[in-house]
Coordinates of C-alpha atoms in Angstrom, one line a residue:
X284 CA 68.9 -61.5 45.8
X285 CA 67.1 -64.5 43.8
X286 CA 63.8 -63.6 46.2
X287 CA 63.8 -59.9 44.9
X288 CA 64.9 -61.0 41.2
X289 CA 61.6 -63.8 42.1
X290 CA 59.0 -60.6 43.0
X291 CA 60.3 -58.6 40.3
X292 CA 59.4 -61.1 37.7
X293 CA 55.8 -61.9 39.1
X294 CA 55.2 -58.3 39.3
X295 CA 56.0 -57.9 35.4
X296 CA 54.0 -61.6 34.8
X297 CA 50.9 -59.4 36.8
X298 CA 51.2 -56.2 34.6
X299 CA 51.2 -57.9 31.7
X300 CA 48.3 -60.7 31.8
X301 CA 46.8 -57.4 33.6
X302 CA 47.3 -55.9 30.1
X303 CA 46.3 -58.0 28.1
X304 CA 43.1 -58.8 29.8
X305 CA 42.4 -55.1 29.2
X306 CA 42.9 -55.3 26.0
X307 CA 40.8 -58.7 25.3
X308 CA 38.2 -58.3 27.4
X309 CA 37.4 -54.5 28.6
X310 CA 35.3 -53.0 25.5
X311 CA 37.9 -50.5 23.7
X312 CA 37.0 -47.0 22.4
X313 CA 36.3 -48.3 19.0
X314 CA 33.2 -50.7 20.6
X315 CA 32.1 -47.8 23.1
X316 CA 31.5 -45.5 20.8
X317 CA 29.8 -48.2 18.3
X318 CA 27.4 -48.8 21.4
X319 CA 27.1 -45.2 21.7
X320 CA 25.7 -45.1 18.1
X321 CA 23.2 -47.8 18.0
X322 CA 21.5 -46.7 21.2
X323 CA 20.8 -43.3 19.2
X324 CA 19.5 -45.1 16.7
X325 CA 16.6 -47.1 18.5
X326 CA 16.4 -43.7 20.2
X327 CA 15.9 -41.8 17.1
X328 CA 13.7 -44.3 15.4
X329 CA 11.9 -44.8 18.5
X330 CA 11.0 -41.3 18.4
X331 CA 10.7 -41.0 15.2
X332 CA 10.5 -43.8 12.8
X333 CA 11.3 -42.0 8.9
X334 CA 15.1 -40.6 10.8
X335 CA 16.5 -44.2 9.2
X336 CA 14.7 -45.3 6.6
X337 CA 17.9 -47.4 5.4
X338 CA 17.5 -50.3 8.1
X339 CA 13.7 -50.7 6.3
X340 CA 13.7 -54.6 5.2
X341 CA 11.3 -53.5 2.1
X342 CA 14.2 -50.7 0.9
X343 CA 17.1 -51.8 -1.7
X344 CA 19.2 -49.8 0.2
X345 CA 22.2 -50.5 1.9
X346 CA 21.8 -49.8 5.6
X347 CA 25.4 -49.0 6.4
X348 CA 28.7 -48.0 3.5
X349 CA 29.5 -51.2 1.4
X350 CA 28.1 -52.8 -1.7
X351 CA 24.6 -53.5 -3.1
X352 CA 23.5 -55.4 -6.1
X353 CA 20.4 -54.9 -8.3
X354 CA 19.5 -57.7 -10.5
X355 CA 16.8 -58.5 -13.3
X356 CA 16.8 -60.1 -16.5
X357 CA 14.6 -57.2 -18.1
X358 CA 16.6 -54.0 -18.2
X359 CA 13.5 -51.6 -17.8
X360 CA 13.1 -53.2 -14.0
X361 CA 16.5 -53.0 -12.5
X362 CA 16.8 -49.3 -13.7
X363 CA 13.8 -47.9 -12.4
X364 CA 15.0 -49.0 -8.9
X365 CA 18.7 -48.0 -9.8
X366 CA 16.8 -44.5 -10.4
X367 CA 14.9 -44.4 -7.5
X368 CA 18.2 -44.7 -5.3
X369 CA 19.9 -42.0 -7.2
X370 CA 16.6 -39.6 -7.2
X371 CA 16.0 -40.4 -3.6
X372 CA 19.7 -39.5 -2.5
X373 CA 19.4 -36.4 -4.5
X374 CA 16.1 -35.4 -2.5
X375 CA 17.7 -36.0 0.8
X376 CA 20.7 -34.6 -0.1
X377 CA 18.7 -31.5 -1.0
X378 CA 17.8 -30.7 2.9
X379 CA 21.2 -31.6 4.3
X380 CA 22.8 -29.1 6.3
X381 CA 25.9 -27.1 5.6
X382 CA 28.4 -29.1 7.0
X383 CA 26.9 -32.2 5.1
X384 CA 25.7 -30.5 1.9
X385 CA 29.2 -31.7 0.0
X386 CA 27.6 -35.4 -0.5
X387 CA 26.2 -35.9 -3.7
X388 CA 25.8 -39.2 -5.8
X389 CA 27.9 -40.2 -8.9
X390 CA 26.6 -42.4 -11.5
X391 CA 28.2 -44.2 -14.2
X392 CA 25.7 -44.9 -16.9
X393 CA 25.5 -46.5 -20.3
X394 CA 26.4 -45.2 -23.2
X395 CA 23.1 -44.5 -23.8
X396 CA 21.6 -43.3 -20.5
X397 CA 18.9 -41.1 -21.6
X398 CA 16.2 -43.6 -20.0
X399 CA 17.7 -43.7 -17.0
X400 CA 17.2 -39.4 -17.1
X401 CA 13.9 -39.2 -18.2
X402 CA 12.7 -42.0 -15.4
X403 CA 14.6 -39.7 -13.0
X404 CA 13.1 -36.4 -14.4
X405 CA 9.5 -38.2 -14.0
X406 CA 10.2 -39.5 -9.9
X407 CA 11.6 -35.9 -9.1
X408 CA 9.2 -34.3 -10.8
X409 CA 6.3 -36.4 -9.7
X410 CA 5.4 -36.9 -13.4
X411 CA 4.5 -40.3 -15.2
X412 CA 7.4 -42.1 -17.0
X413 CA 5.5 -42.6 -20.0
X414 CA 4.7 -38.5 -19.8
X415 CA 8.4 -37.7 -20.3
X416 CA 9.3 -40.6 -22.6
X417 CA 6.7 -39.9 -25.1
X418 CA 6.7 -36.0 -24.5
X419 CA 2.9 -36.0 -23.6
X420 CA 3.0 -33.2 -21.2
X421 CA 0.5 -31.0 -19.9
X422 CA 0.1 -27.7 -19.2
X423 CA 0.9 -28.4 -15.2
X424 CA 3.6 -30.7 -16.2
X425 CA 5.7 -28.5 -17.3
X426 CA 6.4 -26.4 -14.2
X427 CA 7.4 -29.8 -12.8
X428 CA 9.9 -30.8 -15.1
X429 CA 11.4 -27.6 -14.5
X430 CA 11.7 -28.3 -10.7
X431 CA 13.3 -31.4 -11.6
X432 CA 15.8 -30.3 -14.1
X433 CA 16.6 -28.1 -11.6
X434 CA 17.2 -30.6 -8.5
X435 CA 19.5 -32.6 -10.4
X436 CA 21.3 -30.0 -11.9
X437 CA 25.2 -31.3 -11.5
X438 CA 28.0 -30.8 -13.7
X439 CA 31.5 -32.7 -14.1
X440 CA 34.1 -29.7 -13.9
X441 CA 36.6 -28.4 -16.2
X442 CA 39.4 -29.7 -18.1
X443 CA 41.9 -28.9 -21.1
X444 CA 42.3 -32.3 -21.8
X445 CA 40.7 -34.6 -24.2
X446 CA 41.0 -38.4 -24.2
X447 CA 39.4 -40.3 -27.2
X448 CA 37.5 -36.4 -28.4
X449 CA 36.5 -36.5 -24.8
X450 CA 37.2 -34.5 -21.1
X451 CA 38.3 -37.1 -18.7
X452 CA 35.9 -37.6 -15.7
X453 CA 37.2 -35.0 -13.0
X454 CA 33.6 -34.2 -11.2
X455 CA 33.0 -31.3 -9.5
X456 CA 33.3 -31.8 -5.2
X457 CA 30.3 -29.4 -5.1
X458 CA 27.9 -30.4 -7.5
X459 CA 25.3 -32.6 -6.3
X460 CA 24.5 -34.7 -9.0
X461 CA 27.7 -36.0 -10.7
X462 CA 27.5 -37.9 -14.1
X463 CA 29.5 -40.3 -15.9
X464 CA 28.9 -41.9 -19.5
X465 CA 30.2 -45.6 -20.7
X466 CA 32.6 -47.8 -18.9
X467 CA 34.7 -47.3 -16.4
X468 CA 38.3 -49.5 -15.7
X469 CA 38.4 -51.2 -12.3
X470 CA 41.2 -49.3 -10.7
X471 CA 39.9 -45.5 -12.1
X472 CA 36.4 -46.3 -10.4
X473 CA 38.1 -47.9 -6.9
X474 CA 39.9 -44.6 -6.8
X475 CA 36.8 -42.0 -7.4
X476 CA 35.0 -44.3 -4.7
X477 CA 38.1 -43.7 -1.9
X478 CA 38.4 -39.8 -3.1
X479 CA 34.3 -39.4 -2.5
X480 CA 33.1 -37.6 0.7
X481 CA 32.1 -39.9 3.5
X482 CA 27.8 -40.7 2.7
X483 CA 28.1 -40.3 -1.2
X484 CA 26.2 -43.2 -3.1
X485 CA 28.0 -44.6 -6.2
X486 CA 25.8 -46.0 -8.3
X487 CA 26.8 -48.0 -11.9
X488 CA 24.4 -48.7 -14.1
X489 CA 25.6 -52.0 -15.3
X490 CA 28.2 -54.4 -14.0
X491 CA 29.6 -54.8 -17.6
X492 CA 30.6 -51.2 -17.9
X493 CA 33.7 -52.3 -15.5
X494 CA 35.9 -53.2 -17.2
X495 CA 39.4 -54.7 -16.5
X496 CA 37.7 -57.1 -14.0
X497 CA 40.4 -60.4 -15.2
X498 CA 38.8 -61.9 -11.7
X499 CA 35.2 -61.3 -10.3
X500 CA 35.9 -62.3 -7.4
X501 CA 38.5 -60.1 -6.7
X502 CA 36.4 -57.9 -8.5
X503 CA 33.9 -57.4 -6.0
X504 CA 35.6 -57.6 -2.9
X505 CA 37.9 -54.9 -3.8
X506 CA 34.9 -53.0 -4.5
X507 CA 33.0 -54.0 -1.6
X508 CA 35.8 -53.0 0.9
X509 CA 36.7 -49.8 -1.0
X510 CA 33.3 -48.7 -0.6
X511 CA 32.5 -49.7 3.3
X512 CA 36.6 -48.1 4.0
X513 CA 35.6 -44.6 2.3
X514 CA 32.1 -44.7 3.9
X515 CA 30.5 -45.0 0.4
X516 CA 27.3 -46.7 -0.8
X517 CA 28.1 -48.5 -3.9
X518 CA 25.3 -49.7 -6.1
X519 CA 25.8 -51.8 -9.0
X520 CA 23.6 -53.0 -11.7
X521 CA 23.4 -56.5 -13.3
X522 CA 22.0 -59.5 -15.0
X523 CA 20.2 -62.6 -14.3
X524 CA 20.2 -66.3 -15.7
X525 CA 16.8 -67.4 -17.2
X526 CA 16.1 -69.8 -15.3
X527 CA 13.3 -68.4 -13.1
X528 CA 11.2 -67.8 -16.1
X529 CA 11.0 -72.0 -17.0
X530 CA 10.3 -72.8 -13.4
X531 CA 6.8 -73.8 -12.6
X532 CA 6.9 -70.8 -9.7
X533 CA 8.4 -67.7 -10.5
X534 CA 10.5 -68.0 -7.2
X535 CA 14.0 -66.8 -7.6
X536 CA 17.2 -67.8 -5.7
X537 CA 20.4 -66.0 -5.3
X538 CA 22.2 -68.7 -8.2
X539 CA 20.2 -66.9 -10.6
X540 CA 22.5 -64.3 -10.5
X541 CA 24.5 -63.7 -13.8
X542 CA 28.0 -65.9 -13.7
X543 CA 29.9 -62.6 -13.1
X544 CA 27.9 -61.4 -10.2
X545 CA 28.3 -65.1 -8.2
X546 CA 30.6 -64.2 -6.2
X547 CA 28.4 -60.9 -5.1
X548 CA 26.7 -63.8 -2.6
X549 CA 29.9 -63.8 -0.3
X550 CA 30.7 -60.4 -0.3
X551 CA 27.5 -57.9 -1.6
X552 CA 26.0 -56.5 1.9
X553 CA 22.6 -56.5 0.1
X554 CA 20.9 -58.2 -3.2
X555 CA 17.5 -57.1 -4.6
X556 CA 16.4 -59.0 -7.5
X557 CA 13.4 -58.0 -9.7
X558 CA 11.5 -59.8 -11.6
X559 CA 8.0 -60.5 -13.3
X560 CA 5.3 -62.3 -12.2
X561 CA 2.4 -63.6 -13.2
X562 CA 0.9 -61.4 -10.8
X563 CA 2.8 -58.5 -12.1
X564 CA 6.4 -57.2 -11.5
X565 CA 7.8 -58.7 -7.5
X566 CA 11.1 -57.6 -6.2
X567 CA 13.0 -60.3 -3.4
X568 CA 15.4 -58.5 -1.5
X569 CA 18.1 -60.7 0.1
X570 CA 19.1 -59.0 3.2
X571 CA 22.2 -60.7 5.0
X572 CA 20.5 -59.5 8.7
X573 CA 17.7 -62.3 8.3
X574 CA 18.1 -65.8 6.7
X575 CA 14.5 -65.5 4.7
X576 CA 14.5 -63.1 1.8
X577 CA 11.7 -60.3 1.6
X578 CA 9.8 -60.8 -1.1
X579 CA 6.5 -58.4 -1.9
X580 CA 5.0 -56.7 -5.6
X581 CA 7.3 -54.2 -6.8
X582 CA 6.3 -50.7 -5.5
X583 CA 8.7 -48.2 -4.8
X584 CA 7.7 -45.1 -2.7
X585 CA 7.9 -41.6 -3.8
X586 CA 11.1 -40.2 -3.2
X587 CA 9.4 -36.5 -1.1
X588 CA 8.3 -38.9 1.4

C-alpha cells in the first residue's frame, strides 16, 4: 500500500517539474510568433529596404507602439519635425489598403496651430514654408496646395453639445486626419489613445497642453504604457533647459530636457532633440537600441519618398 501511495506521488512530482519546465523553458506561443515576426522583417527589408523605414536610426520615429519625445528650446524646430511625422503618416496612410485604411493620426495642437498647418500644407504639397506663410504663391503652386488641402482633409464629427461655446472632441473613426485645439486633461487623452485603431500616431504639440499631470512621472509612464498596450505611437512635444547654448560645444545631453520631461529618460522609447548650431540647425536622436546617440545636421526627407 505505502509502495503504490510512494509511485503515485513520484509520478505527480514527474508531471509537474515536467510542467513547469514547459512552461519556463520551451518558447511559448507568445515568443514563437514574435520570432515569426522579426524573421519577416530582415526578410522584408532584406528584400526591400524602404518596407520599414521606422527601425532607420536617422528617423524620429518610434520603431514599434510606445512614446516619443521631441525636444528644442526654439519652437520653430521641434514643430517642423512634429509636422513631418503627422504629414508623413498621412502619406502612408493614403496607400494603405482596405482593411488598414481606418488608421489615421490625431493631433492635439496649440491654441494657436495655424503654423503647424501651413508647414504641413507646404511638406504635402511640396511647397516652401515661407511660400505658404507669406502667401507668395505661384501660378504652379496653387494646384499644389489644393492637393494638399485635399490629403489632409479630416473632420472631428458631430455633436449637439457645447462645452465652454465649444463641441467636445468626439473625432470621426473614418477620417484620416483628426484634429484637436488647446489642452487636453490627462485621463481624457489616456482614453482617446486606448479607443484609437491599432497603428494610429497621436501626436501633441506641446507637453504643457496636458494638463492635470500632479506627477510627471506618473505622467509619462501612464502614457507610455497606454500607448505601447493600444498599439499607438504617441508623440509629444517639449522644452529644453538653456544650458547647451553657454556651453563651449553645442553638444546636448539628455538632462537638458525641460524639468517636466526628466522623467521621459526612464520611460520615452525614443528622444530626438533639435537644436542650433553654429554650423546650422543638428538634431541628436537618443535611441534606447544603441548606447551612443545619433547625431547629424537637421534634414528631414520628403514625406512621397
Amino acid at each position: 500500500m505505502v509502495g503504490a501511495i510512494w509511485v503515485s506521488l513520484n509520478r505527480l512530482a514527474m508531471q509537474y517539474y515536467e510542467f513547469m519546465y514547459i512552461r519556463l523553458f520551451m518558447p511559448s506561443k507568445q515568443f514563437e510568433c514574435l520570432m515569426v515576426l522579426e524573421i519577416e522583417r530582415v526578410d522584408a527589408l532584406f528584400n526591400d529596404p524602404s518596407t520599414n523605414k521606422r527601425c532607420r536610426v536617422e528617423y524620429p520615429e518610434i520603431e514599434f507602439p510606445g512614446l516619443a519625445i521631441v525636444a528644442s528650446r526654439a519652437v520653430a524646430l521641434r514643430r517642423e519635425i512634429l509636422a513631418w511625422l503627422i504629414a508623413r503618416t498621412v502619406m502612408s496612410n493614403s496607400s494603405l489598403s482596405q482593411s488598414q485604411e481606418r488608421m489615421s493620426v490625431l493631433v492635439v495642437a496649440n491654441h494657436n496651430p495655424a503654423v503647424l498647418l501651413r508647414q504641413l500644407l507646404a511638406l504635402v504639397g511640396k511647397i516652401e514654408f515661407s511660400t505658404v506663410d507669406q502667401v507668395a504663391f505661384e501660378d504652379d503652386d496653387w494646384p499644389r496646395l489644393t492637393s494638399a488641402v485635399n490629403l489632409l482633409e479630416g473632420h472631428e464629427g458631430i455633436a449637439d453639445e457645447v462645452i465652454d461655446g465649444e463641441p467636445p472632441f468626439f473625432p470621426d473613426s473614418e477620417a484620416r486626419l483628426k484634429w484637436r485645439n488647446g489642452p487636453i486633461g490627462l485621463g481624457e487623452l489616456l482614453k482617446l489613445i486606448n479607443t484609437q485603431v491599432a497603428g494610429t500616431s497621436v501626436v501633441v504639440e506641446n507637453y504643457h497642453l496636458i494638463t492635470d499631470t500632479r506627477n510627471h512621472a506618473e505622467a509619462l509612464r501612464d502614457l507610455r504604457n497606454i500607448a505601447a498596450e493600444a498599439g499607438v505611437y504617441l508623440y509629444s512635444g517639449g522644452g529644453m533647459t538653456h544650458w547647451h547654448e553657454v556651453r563651449e560645444r553645442r553638444t546636448v545631453y539628455l538632462s537638458d530636457l525641460a524639468e517636466s520631461l526628466s522623467e521621459a529618460v526612464n520611460v520615452a522609447d525614443l528622444i530626438t532633440i533639435a537644436y542650433p548650431d553654429f554650423s546650422g540647425d543638428q538634431v541628436c536622436v537618443f535611441d534606447p537600441r544603441y548606447s551612443a546617440p545619433h547625431k547629424e545636421p537637421l534634414s528631414l526627407p520628403s514625406v512621397w519618398s
